[in-house]
Amino acid sequence: QVQLVESGGGSVQAGGSLRLSCVALGDPVSSNCMGWFRQAAGKEREGVAAMNRGGGRAYYSDSVKGRFTISRENDKNTLYLQMDNLQPEDTAMYYCAAALFRCTTNSALAPTIYSYWGQGAQVTVSS
């Protein structure tokens, strides 16, 4: 079992930056692949970025590639999302998620592989 606790959301102007953090409390084996998702009002949940516990490549959606960076500190059981050059279309509730299994190119940004979810952190970007 894993409990995920996000922090770091807020409001910024376009072009600004924010960093989200997600602490995984509980069994670290249950957080093999971890990712960030977002859901804007009236839209479906969208995969943003993900990476495996053992490192290796990170996976990004086309909409954030080059602007967002995912990283994790396994000794602190913490996942981060550095968001730069934020735009109004990035406004959404951002969720941290953990999966029991390693993620792959085909699965990393699919919500269905994730078993645990955080409560969400609101990010609002004004123009």
Tab-separated table of C-alpha atoms in Angstrom:
chain	number	residue	atom	x	y	z
A	1	GLN	CA	0.000	0.000	0.000
A	2	VAL	CA	1.197	3.499	-0.818
A	3	GLN	CA	-0.152	6.893	0.133
A	4	LEU	CA	0.841	9.755	-2.152
A	5	VAL	CA	0.984	13.333	-0.896
A	6	GLU	CA	1.487	16.166	-3.373
A	7	SER	CA	2.627	19.704	-2.715
A	8	GLY	CA	3.864	22.719	-4.638
A	9	GLY	CA	0.885	23.812	-6.667
A	10	GLY	CA	-0.072	27.461	-7.008
A	11	SER	CA	-0.735	30.358	-9.331
A	12	VAL	CA	1.761	31.885	-11.737
A	13	GLN	CA	1.781	34.088	-14.803
A	14	ALA	CA	2.518	32.703	-18.230
A	15	GLY	CA	6.212	31.996	-18.640
A	16	GLY	CA	6.675	31.260	-14.956
A	17	SER	CA	7.771	28.087	-13.198
A	18	LEU	CA	6.519	25.784	-10.471
A	19	ARG	CA	7.800	22.552	-8.962
A	20	LEU	CA	5.474	19.846	-7.749
A	21	SER	CA	6.562	17.264	-5.196
A	22	CYS	CA	5.013	13.934	-4.317
A	23	VAL	CA	6.034	11.911	-1.287
A	24	ALA	CA	5.213	8.205	-1.357
A	25	LEU	CA	4.417	6.885	2.126
A	26	GLY	CA	4.409	3.128	2.617
A	27	ASP	CA	5.919	0.227	0.728
A	28	PRO	CA	8.384	1.554	-1.899
A	29	VAL	CA	8.001	-1.648	-3.907
A	30	SER	CA	4.476	-0.480	-4.684
A	31	SER	CA	5.791	2.577	-6.514
A	32	ASN	CA	7.826	1.021	-9.288
A	33	CYS	CA	6.641	3.398	-11.984
A	34	MET	CA	5.538	6.863	-10.897
A	35	GLY	CA	3.942	9.539	-12.964
A	36	TRP	CA	2.160	12.867	-13.132
A	37	PHE	CA	-1.264	13.374	-14.622
A	38	ARG	CA	-3.450	16.418	-14.979
A	39	GLN	CA	-7.097	17.111	-15.433
A	40	ALA	CA	-8.484	20.428	-16.569
A	41	ALA	CA	-12.089	21.399	-15.967
A	42	GLY	CA	-14.370	19.512	-18.326
A	43	LYS	CA	-11.568	17.412	-19.789
A	44	GLU	CA	-10.287	13.882	-19.360
A	45	ARG	CA	-7.279	13.051	-17.231
A	46	GLU	CA	-4.093	13.353	-19.265
A	47	GLY	CA	-0.723	11.701	-18.693
A	48	VAL	CA	2.035	14.293	-18.419
A	49	ALA	CA	5.249	12.508	-17.430
A	50	ALA	CA	6.436	9.239	-15.889
A	51	MET	CA	9.568	7.358	-14.942
A	52	ASN	CA	10.621	4.081	-13.339
A	53	ARG	CA	12.132	3.637	-9.900
A	54	GLY	CA	15.354	2.273	-11.366
A	55	GLY	CA	15.895	5.352	-13.484
A	56	GLY	CA	16.384	5.230	-17.195
A	57	ARG	CA	14.384	7.229	-19.655
A	58	ALA	CA	11.529	9.508	-18.746
A	59	TYR	CA	8.274	9.642	-20.663
A	60	TYR	CA	6.562	12.907	-21.581
A	61	SER	CA	3.439	13.963	-23.389
A	62	ASP	CA	4.022	16.034	-26.499
A	63	SER	CA	2.267	18.978	-24.880
A	64	VAL	CA	4.907	19.356	-22.141
A	65	LYS	CA	8.052	17.947	-23.738
A	66	GLY	CA	10.910	20.433	-23.461
A	67	ARG	CA	9.171	22.439	-20.717
A	68	PHE	CA	8.555	19.924	-17.908
A	69	THR	CA	11.109	17.667	-16.226
A	70	ILE	CA	10.284	14.664	-14.066
A	71	SER	CA	12.749	13.350	-11.504
A	72	ARG	CA	12.742	11.240	-8.368
A	73	GLU	CA	14.824	10.761	-5.240
A	74	ASN	CA	14.359	7.136	-4.250
A	75	ASP	CA	16.062	7.552	-0.873
A	76	LYS	CA	13.412	10.147	-0.028
A	77	ASN	CA	10.585	8.311	-1.825
A	78	THR	CA	9.846	11.588	-3.573
A	79	LEU	CA	8.829	12.375	-7.137
A	80	TYR	CA	9.158	15.842	-8.649
A	81	LEU	CA	7.800	17.693	-11.636
A	82	GLN	CA	9.660	20.839	-12.600
A	83	MET	CA	7.412	22.942	-14.810
A	84	ASP	CA	8.973	25.774	-16.772
A	85	ASN	CA	7.548	28.211	-19.289
A	86	LEU	CA	4.055	27.508	-18.023
A	87	GLN	CA	1.168	28.486	-20.258
A	88	PRO	CA	-2.545	29.064	-19.536
A	89	GLU	CA	-3.354	25.711	-21.156
A	90	ASP	CA	-1.321	24.026	-18.392
A	91	THR	CA	-3.955	25.079	-15.865
A	92	ALA	CA	-5.295	21.911	-14.253
A	93	MET	CA	-5.364	19.750	-11.173
A	94	TYR	CA	-2.149	17.736	-11.156
A	95	TYR	CA	-2.064	14.242	-9.701
A	96	CYS	CA	0.810	12.021	-8.683
A	97	ALA	CA	0.357	8.293	-9.345
A	98	ALA	CA	2.228	5.079	-8.607
A	99	ALA	CA	2.157	1.722	-10.362
A	100	LEU	CA	3.248	-1.692	-9.116
A	101	PHE	CA	4.995	-2.503	-12.365
A	102	ARG	CA	7.564	-0.852	-14.546
A	103	CYS	CA	6.170	1.475	-17.144
A	104	THR	CA	6.993	1.224	-20.825
A	105	THR	CA	6.622	3.451	-23.830
A	106	ASN	CA	3.138	2.122	-24.447
A	107	SER	CA	1.919	2.258	-20.842
A	108	ALA	CA	3.697	5.092	-19.038
A	109	LEU	CA	1.060	7.773	-19.677
A	110	ALA	CA	-1.981	5.533	-19.447
A	111	PRO	CA	-3.974	6.071	-16.219
A	112	THR	CA	-5.113	2.457	-16.192
A	113	ILE	CA	-1.744	1.013	-15.081
A	114	TYR	CA	-1.587	3.097	-11.913
A	115	SER	CA	-2.916	1.708	-8.657
A	116	TYR	CA	-2.348	4.633	-6.306
A	117	TRP	CA	-3.230	8.301	-6.674
A	118	GLY	CA	-2.584	11.449	-4.706
A	119	GLN	CA	-5.202	14.007	-3.775
A	120	GLY	CA	-4.109	16.508	-6.404
A	121	ALA	CA	-2.440	19.921	-6.518
A	122	GLN	CA	-3.984	22.851	-8.372
A	123	VAL	CA	-1.854	24.722	-10.904
A	124	THR	CA	-3.273	27.922	-12.361
A	125	VAL	CA	-1.487	29.886	-15.069
A	126	SER	CA	-2.740	33.345	-16.029
A	127	SER	CA	-1.987	35.132	-19.266
